[in-house]
Amino acid sequence: MKINGIPHRTIWPNPKNPREICIIDQRLLPHKVSIETLVTKEQATKAIKDMYVRGAGLIGATAGFGMYLASISAPDNLAEFDAYMAGYARILNNSRPTARNLKWAIDRIIRAMAGAENSDDKRRIAFATASEIADEDAEFCRRIGEHGLGLIQKISEKKKGQPVNILTHCNAGWLAFVDYGSATAPIYAARNAGIPVHVWVDETRPWNQGARLTAWELQQEGIANTLICDNTGGHLMQHGLVDMIIVGSDRTTHTGDVANKIGTYLKAVAAKDNNIPFYVALPSSTIDWELDKGHDIPIEQREEEEITSVMGLNDEGQITTVQLCAPGTRAANYGFDVTPARLVTGLITERGVVAAEKEKIHGLFAQGQTAL
Ligand code: MRU
């Protein structure tokens, strides 16, 4: 998608030197667009852990390239190579516990390298597979857009062309993936189809993914949007100002329970109370095929400082962090919550829209998970 009119992806190998992996440092957005280069496995882990990159799809794509960077520094002896990679996979896997795409991408690289007979082949395969994961992530989000378009179209027809008001939480936009986004892909598809849309953007405390990223990326794409604080959605729903909700997911169980950014559950409860459709858009790489209960999804807890302070621009135009609370204030920073399947109207996936039910989800992905 576009930054100042120029199409970008969120991660890409430097065409002049594919051993350098380029990312946008999302900690500085929207105030500064800064491209960082990852050349070591430690840098890849740090980029994920410290949220230079974030969002399920992009975490997965970065993990793929992180495994490739690790393969470059791995010893040539095959047994040592495999042990080195397994050790790094464990560290990488612990960098952000909730996003399913992380483990999914690591496992995919390890599986792909398994048959190779020498370390150079393994390195080549790691790069090719990481690139495939990134391309696939973008393509699956594009398809999510095609499948979600019909849902927006139906509402638009009912409203006789009046703008469709869509509420979203956090950032499941292109910045959370490699391109298009999951929750935003149907919105971009609707815009492209000439359907008027307006997005209510939850600010998404404490990291403010909505205020900093979603509002900015929609603005860059010329999509009408209004920023609201996290507590406003219920009021808007009661007053008929929300037609549908589309959020993303960091991990969805194969039974349909959805982990997403903290606060999502409360929106789903309010949506149910107001009879408003609540959709979750996700690629199949986010589905956890092992966990039966959303309750068992590991929920990341982050530093207190993310709540007790806030980042922004000062009067001199410099990015700065200020303290919000009295010194010594304690804070609990749960990163995600789980919305039970019963509150989800449907899952918008790369294969189509499906009920958040085990049989339906398994039916849709009966021929395996990936389709590229
Ligand atoms: O902590 P983050 O920014 O990595 O959280 C991820 C998210 O942005 C959201 O939870 C999003 O809605 C799902 S990820 C596509």
Coordinates of C-alpha atoms and ligand atoms in Angstrom, one line a residue:
M1 CA 0.0 0.0 0.0
K2 CA 1.0 3.6 -0.3
I3 CA 3.2 6.0 1.7
N4 CA 3.1 9.5 0.2
G5 CA 1.7 8.0 -3.0
I6 CA 4.5 5.4 -3.3
P7 CA 3.7 1.7 -3.0
H8 CA 5.5 -0.1 -0.2
R9 CA 5.6 -3.5 1.5
T10 CA 6.4 -3.7 5.2
I11 CA 9.4 -6.1 4.7
W12 CA 11.6 -6.8 1.7
P13 CA 15.1 -8.1 0.9
N14 CA 17.4 -5.4 -0.4
P15 CA 17.4 -6.1 -4.2
K16 CA 21.2 -5.1 -4.3
N17 CA 22.1 -7.4 -1.4
P18 CA 19.5 -10.0 -0.3
R19 CA 21.4 -10.6 2.9
E20 CA 20.0 -7.3 4.1
I21 CA 16.3 -7.4 5.1
C22 CA 14.6 -4.0 5.1
I23 CA 11.8 -3.1 7.4
I24 CA 9.9 0.1 8.4
D25 CA 10.5 0.9 12.0
Q26 CA 6.9 1.1 13.2
R27 CA 7.8 2.5 16.6
L28 CA 8.3 5.9 14.9
L29 CA 5.2 6.0 12.8
P30 CA 3.4 8.2 11.9
H31 CA 5.9 10.9 12.7
K32 CA 8.8 9.4 10.9
V33 CA 9.2 6.8 8.1
S34 CA 12.5 5.2 8.9
I35 CA 13.8 2.1 7.0
E36 CA 15.9 -0.2 9.1
T37 CA 18.1 -3.0 7.8
L38 CA 18.3 -6.4 9.5
V39 CA 21.5 -8.3 8.9
T40 CA 21.8 -10.6 11.9
K41 CA 19.5 -13.0 13.7
E42 CA 19.8 -10.9 16.9
Q43 CA 18.5 -7.9 15.0
A44 CA 15.5 -9.9 13.7
T45 CA 14.6 -11.1 17.2
K46 CA 14.9 -7.5 18.6
A47 CA 12.8 -6.1 15.7
I48 CA 10.0 -8.5 16.7
K49 CA 10.3 -8.3 20.5
D50 CA 10.6 -4.5 20.6
M51 CA 7.9 -4.0 18.0
Y52 CA 9.9 -2.3 15.2
V53 CA 7.6 -4.8 13.3
R54 CA 4.3 -6.0 14.8
G55 CA 1.0 -7.6 13.7
A56 CA 0.6 -11.3 13.2
G57 CA 1.4 -11.6 9.5
L58 CA 4.4 -9.3 9.6
I59 CA 5.8 -11.0 12.7
G60 CA 5.6 -14.3 10.7
A61 CA 7.3 -12.8 7.7
T62 CA 10.0 -11.3 9.8
A63 CA 10.5 -14.6 11.6
G64 CA 11.0 -16.3 8.2
F65 CA 13.7 -13.9 7.3
G66 CA 15.2 -14.1 10.8
M67 CA 15.6 -17.8 10.3
Y68 CA 17.3 -17.1 7.0
L69 CA 19.7 -14.6 8.7
A70 CA 20.4 -17.3 11.3
S71 CA 21.2 -19.8 8.6
I72 CA 23.9 -17.5 7.2
S73 CA 25.8 -17.6 10.5
A74 CA 25.1 -21.3 11.2
P75 CA 28.1 -23.7 11.0
D76 CA 28.5 -25.7 7.8
N77 CA 28.6 -29.1 9.6
L78 CA 25.0 -30.4 9.1
A79 CA 24.4 -31.7 12.6
E80 CA 25.8 -28.4 14.1
F81 CA 23.8 -26.4 11.6
D82 CA 20.5 -28.1 12.6
A83 CA 21.3 -27.7 16.4
Y84 CA 22.2 -24.0 15.8
M85 CA 18.9 -23.4 13.9
A86 CA 16.9 -25.2 16.5
G87 CA 18.4 -23.1 19.3
Y88 CA 17.6 -19.9 17.5
A89 CA 14.1 -21.1 16.7
R90 CA 13.5 -21.5 20.4
I91 CA 14.7 -17.9 21.2
L92 CA 12.7 -16.5 18.3
N93 CA 9.6 -18.3 19.2
N94 CA 9.6 -16.8 22.7
S95 CA 9.9 -13.2 21.4
R96 CA 6.1 -12.6 21.1
P97 CA 4.0 -15.4 22.6
T98 CA 0.5 -14.7 21.2
A99 CA 0.9 -14.4 17.4
R100 CA 0.5 -17.8 15.9
N101 CA 2.2 -16.8 12.7
L102 CA 5.5 -16.7 14.5
K103 CA 5.7 -20.4 15.2
W104 CA 4.0 -21.2 12.0
A105 CA 6.7 -19.4 10.0
I106 CA 9.6 -20.9 12.0
D107 CA 8.2 -24.5 11.6
R108 CA 7.7 -23.9 7.9
I109 CA 11.4 -22.9 7.4
I110 CA 12.6 -25.8 9.5
R111 CA 10.5 -28.3 7.5
A112 CA 11.6 -26.8 4.2
M113 CA 15.3 -27.1 5.1
A114 CA 15.0 -30.6 6.4
G115 CA 15.6 -32.5 3.1
A116 CA 18.6 -30.5 1.9
E117 CA 22.0 -32.2 1.8
N118 CA 24.4 -29.4 2.6
S119 CA 24.3 -26.1 4.5
D120 CA 24.4 -23.9 1.4
D121 CA 21.3 -25.6 0.1
K122 CA 19.6 -25.1 3.5
R123 CA 20.5 -21.4 3.3
R124 CA 19.1 -21.1 -0.2
I125 CA 15.9 -22.9 0.9
A126 CA 15.6 -20.7 4.0
F127 CA 15.7 -17.5 1.8
A128 CA 13.3 -18.9 -0.8
T129 CA 10.8 -20.1 1.9
A130 CA 11.0 -16.8 3.8
S131 CA 10.3 -14.9 0.5
E132 CA 7.4 -17.3 -0.2
I133 CA 5.9 -16.7 3.2
A134 CA 6.1 -12.9 2.6
D135 CA 4.5 -13.1 -0.9
E136 CA 1.9 -15.5 0.3
D137 CA 0.9 -13.2 3.2
A138 CA 0.4 -10.4 0.8
E139 CA -1.6 -12.5 -1.6
F140 CA -3.8 -14.1 1.1
C141 CA -4.7 -10.6 2.4
R142 CA -5.6 -9.5 -1.1
R143 CA -7.9 -12.5 -1.3
I144 CA -9.4 -11.7 2.1
G145 CA -10.3 -8.3 0.6
E146 CA -12.1 -10.0 -2.3
H147 CA -14.1 -12.2 0.1
G148 CA -14.9 -9.5 2.5
L149 CA -16.0 -7.1 -0.2
G150 CA -19.4 -8.9 -0.6
L151 CA -20.2 -8.3 3.1
I152 CA -19.7 -4.6 2.7
Q153 CA -21.5 -4.5 -0.6
K154 CA -24.7 -6.0 0.9
I155 CA -24.7 -3.4 3.7
S156 CA -24.1 -0.6 1.2
E157 CA -27.1 -1.8 -0.9
K158 CA -29.3 -1.8 2.2
K159 CA -28.1 1.7 3.0
K160 CA -28.8 2.8 -0.6
G161 CA -25.3 4.0 -1.2
Q162 CA -24.9 5.9 2.1
P163 CA -21.3 5.4 3.5
V164 CA -20.9 2.0 5.3
N165 CA -19.5 2.7 8.8
I166 CA -17.0 0.1 9.8
L167 CA -15.4 0.0 13.3
T168 CA -11.9 -1.6 13.7
H169 CA -9.7 -2.1 16.7
C170 CA -5.9 -2.0 16.7
N171 CA -4.0 -2.3 13.4
A172 CA -4.8 -5.2 11.2
G173 CA -3.9 -3.1 8.3
W174 CA -1.1 -3.5 5.8
L175 CA 1.4 -2.5 8.4
A176 CA 0.5 -5.6 10.4
F177 CA 1.1 -7.8 7.4
V178 CA 3.2 -7.6 4.3
D179 CA 0.6 -5.8 2.3
Y180 CA -3.2 -5.0 2.2
G181 CA -3.8 -6.0 5.8
S182 CA -6.6 -8.4 6.9
A183 CA -9.3 -6.2 8.4
T184 CA -8.5 -3.4 6.0
A185 CA -8.3 -5.5 2.8
P186 CA -12.1 -5.6 2.4
I187 CA -12.2 -1.9 3.1
Y188 CA -9.7 -1.2 0.3
A189 CA -11.6 -3.6 -2.0
A190 CA -14.8 -1.7 -1.3
R191 CA -13.1 1.6 -2.0
N192 CA -11.8 0.2 -5.3
A193 CA -15.3 -1.0 -6.1
G194 CA -16.7 2.6 -5.6
I195 CA -18.5 1.8 -2.4
P196 CA -18.4 4.7 0.1
V197 CA -16.9 3.6 3.4
H198 CA -16.0 5.4 6.6
V199 CA -13.9 3.8 9.3
W200 CA -14.2 4.3 13.1
V201 CA -10.6 3.8 14.3
D202 CA -10.2 2.7 18.0
E203 CA -7.1 4.4 19.3
T204 CA -6.0 1.1 21.0
R205 CA -4.2 1.9 24.2
P206 CA -1.6 1.4 25.4
W207 CA 0.6 1.2 22.2
N208 CA -2.0 3.2 20.2
Q209 CA -1.8 1.0 17.1
G210 CA -5.1 2.5 15.9
A211 CA -4.2 6.2 16.5
R212 CA -0.6 5.8 15.2
L213 CA -0.9 3.3 12.4
T214 CA -4.5 2.5 11.3
A215 CA -5.6 6.2 11.1
W216 CA -2.4 7.0 9.2
E217 CA -2.5 4.2 6.7
L218 CA -6.2 4.9 5.9
Q219 CA -5.3 8.6 5.5
Q220 CA -2.5 7.6 3.1
E221 CA -5.0 5.6 1.1
G222 CA -7.6 8.4 1.1
I223 CA -10.2 6.3 3.1
A224 CA -12.5 8.5 5.3
N225 CA -11.8 7.7 9.0
T226 CA -12.4 9.1 12.4
L227 CA -10.3 8.3 15.5
I228 CA -12.1 7.4 18.6
C229 CA -10.9 6.5 22.1
D230 CA -11.3 2.9 23.0
N231 CA -14.4 3.5 25.1
T232 CA -16.5 5.2 22.4
G233 CA -17.5 2.2 20.3
G234 CA -20.4 1.1 22.5
H235 CA -22.0 4.5 22.4
L236 CA -21.7 4.7 18.6
M237 CA -23.2 1.2 18.3
Q238 CA -26.2 2.2 20.5
H239 CA -26.9 5.1 18.2
G240 CA -26.8 3.3 14.9
L241 CA -23.5 4.7 13.8
V242 CA -21.7 1.4 13.3
D243 CA -22.8 -0.9 10.5
M244 CA -20.3 -3.6 11.0
I245 CA -17.0 -4.4 12.8
I246 CA -14.0 -6.0 11.2
V247 CA -11.0 -6.8 13.3
G248 CA -7.9 -8.9 12.8
S249 CA -6.5 -11.8 14.9
D250 CA -3.2 -12.8 16.4
R251 CA -4.3 -16.4 16.9
T252 CA -7.6 -18.1 16.2
T253 CA -8.2 -21.6 17.5
H254 CA -9.5 -24.2 15.0
T255 CA -12.7 -24.0 17.1
G256 CA -13.2 -20.3 16.3
D257 CA -12.1 -18.5 19.4
V258 CA -10.2 -15.3 18.5
A259 CA -7.3 -13.7 20.3
N260 CA -6.8 -10.1 19.2
K261 CA -5.5 -6.9 20.8
I262 CA -6.8 -6.2 24.3
G263 CA -10.2 -4.6 24.2
T264 CA -11.5 -6.6 21.2
Y265 CA -13.7 -8.8 23.4
L266 CA -15.6 -5.8 24.8
K267 CA -16.4 -4.6 21.3
A268 CA -17.7 -8.0 20.4
V269 CA -20.0 -8.0 23.5
A270 CA -21.3 -4.6 22.6
A271 CA -21.8 -5.7 19.0
K272 CA -23.8 -8.7 20.1
D273 CA -26.0 -6.5 22.4
N274 CA -26.7 -4.1 19.5
N275 CA -27.1 -6.8 16.8
I276 CA -24.2 -5.5 14.8
P277 CA -22.1 -8.1 12.7
F278 CA -18.7 -8.7 14.1
Y279 CA -16.2 -10.2 11.6
V280 CA -12.7 -11.3 12.1
A281 CA -10.4 -11.2 9.1
L282 CA -7.4 -13.5 9.1
P283 CA -5.2 -15.6 6.9
S284 CA -5.0 -19.4 7.7
S285 CA -1.4 -18.9 9.0
T286 CA -3.1 -17.4 12.1
I287 CA -5.2 -20.5 12.8
D288 CA -3.9 -22.7 15.7
W289 CA -4.9 -26.2 14.6
E290 CA -3.8 -27.7 18.0
L291 CA -5.5 -25.5 20.6
D292 CA -9.2 -26.3 21.3
K293 CA -9.9 -23.5 23.7
G294 CA -9.2 -19.8 23.3
H295 CA -8.8 -19.8 27.1
D296 CA -5.5 -21.6 26.6
I297 CA -3.9 -19.1 24.2
P298 CA -0.8 -17.5 25.8
I299 CA -1.5 -13.9 26.5
E300 CA 1.5 -11.6 26.3
Q301 CA 2.1 -9.2 29.2
R302 CA 4.4 -6.3 28.3
E303 CA 6.2 -3.6 30.2
E304 CA 4.3 -1.2 32.6
E305 CA 5.9 1.8 30.9
E306 CA 3.7 1.2 27.8
I307 CA 0.8 2.2 30.0
T308 CA 2.3 4.8 32.3
S309 CA 3.9 6.8 29.5
V310 CA 3.0 7.9 26.0
M311 CA 5.0 8.7 22.9
G312 CA 4.3 11.7 20.6
L313 CA 5.8 14.8 18.9
N314 CA 6.9 17.7 21.1
D315 CA 6.7 21.4 20.2
E316 CA 10.0 21.2 18.4
G317 CA 8.8 18.4 16.3
Q318 CA 10.9 15.8 18.0
I319 CA 9.6 12.3 18.9
T320 CA 9.5 12.1 22.6
T321 CA 8.0 10.0 25.5
V322 CA 6.3 11.6 28.4
Q323 CA 5.2 10.2 31.8
L324 CA 1.4 10.1 32.3
C325 CA 1.1 9.0 35.9
A326 CA 2.6 9.7 39.3
P327 CA 6.0 8.0 39.8
G328 CA 5.6 4.5 41.2
T329 CA 2.1 3.9 39.6
R330 CA 1.8 0.2 38.9
A331 CA 0.2 -1.0 35.7
A332 CA -0.9 -4.3 34.3
N333 CA -0.3 -4.5 30.5
Y334 CA -2.1 -7.5 29.0
G335 CA -1.6 -7.4 25.3
F336 CA -4.5 -9.4 24.0
D337 CA -7.9 -10.9 25.0
V338 CA -10.0 -13.7 23.6
T339 CA -13.3 -13.3 22.0
P340 CA -15.3 -16.5 22.2
A341 CA -16.5 -18.0 18.9
R342 CA -20.2 -17.5 19.9
L343 CA -19.7 -13.7 19.6
V344 CA -18.1 -13.9 16.1
T345 CA -20.4 -13.5 13.1
G346 CA -17.9 -14.9 10.7
L347 CA -14.2 -15.4 9.8
I348 CA -13.0 -13.8 6.6
T349 CA -10.2 -15.9 5.3
E350 CA -8.3 -16.3 2.0
R351 CA -10.6 -19.1 1.1
G352 CA -13.9 -17.4 1.9
V353 CA -16.1 -16.3 4.7
V354 CA -16.8 -19.1 7.2
A355 CA -18.7 -19.4 10.5
A356 CA -16.5 -19.5 13.6
E357 CA -17.2 -23.2 14.1
K358 CA -14.8 -26.1 14.2
E359 CA -16.6 -28.2 11.5
K360 CA -16.9 -25.2 9.1
I361 CA -13.3 -24.1 9.6
H362 CA -12.0 -27.7 9.0
G363 CA -14.2 -28.0 6.0
L364 CA -12.9 -24.9 4.4
F365 CA -9.3 -26.0 4.9
A366 CA -9.8 -29.7 4.2
Q367 CA -7.2 -29.7 1.5
G368 CA -4.4 -28.3 3.7
Q369 CA -3.6 -24.9 4.9
T370 CA -1.9 -23.1 2.0
A371 CA -3.2 -22.5 -1.5
L372 CA -0.4 -20.7 -3.4
Ligands
MRU1 O1 0.9 -6.0 19.5 P1 0.7 -6.0 18.1 O2 0.6 -4.7 17.5 O3 1.6 -7.0 17.4 O4 -0.7 -6.6 18.0 C1 -1.2 -7.2 16.8 C2 -2.3 -6.3 16.3 O5 -2.0 -5.4 15.7 C3 -3.7 -6.7 16.5 O6 -4.0 -7.5 17.5 C4 -4.3 -7.0 15.2 O7 -5.6 -6.7 15.3 C5 -4.1 -8.4 14.7 S1 -2.6 -8.8 14.0 C6 -3.0 -8.7 12.4

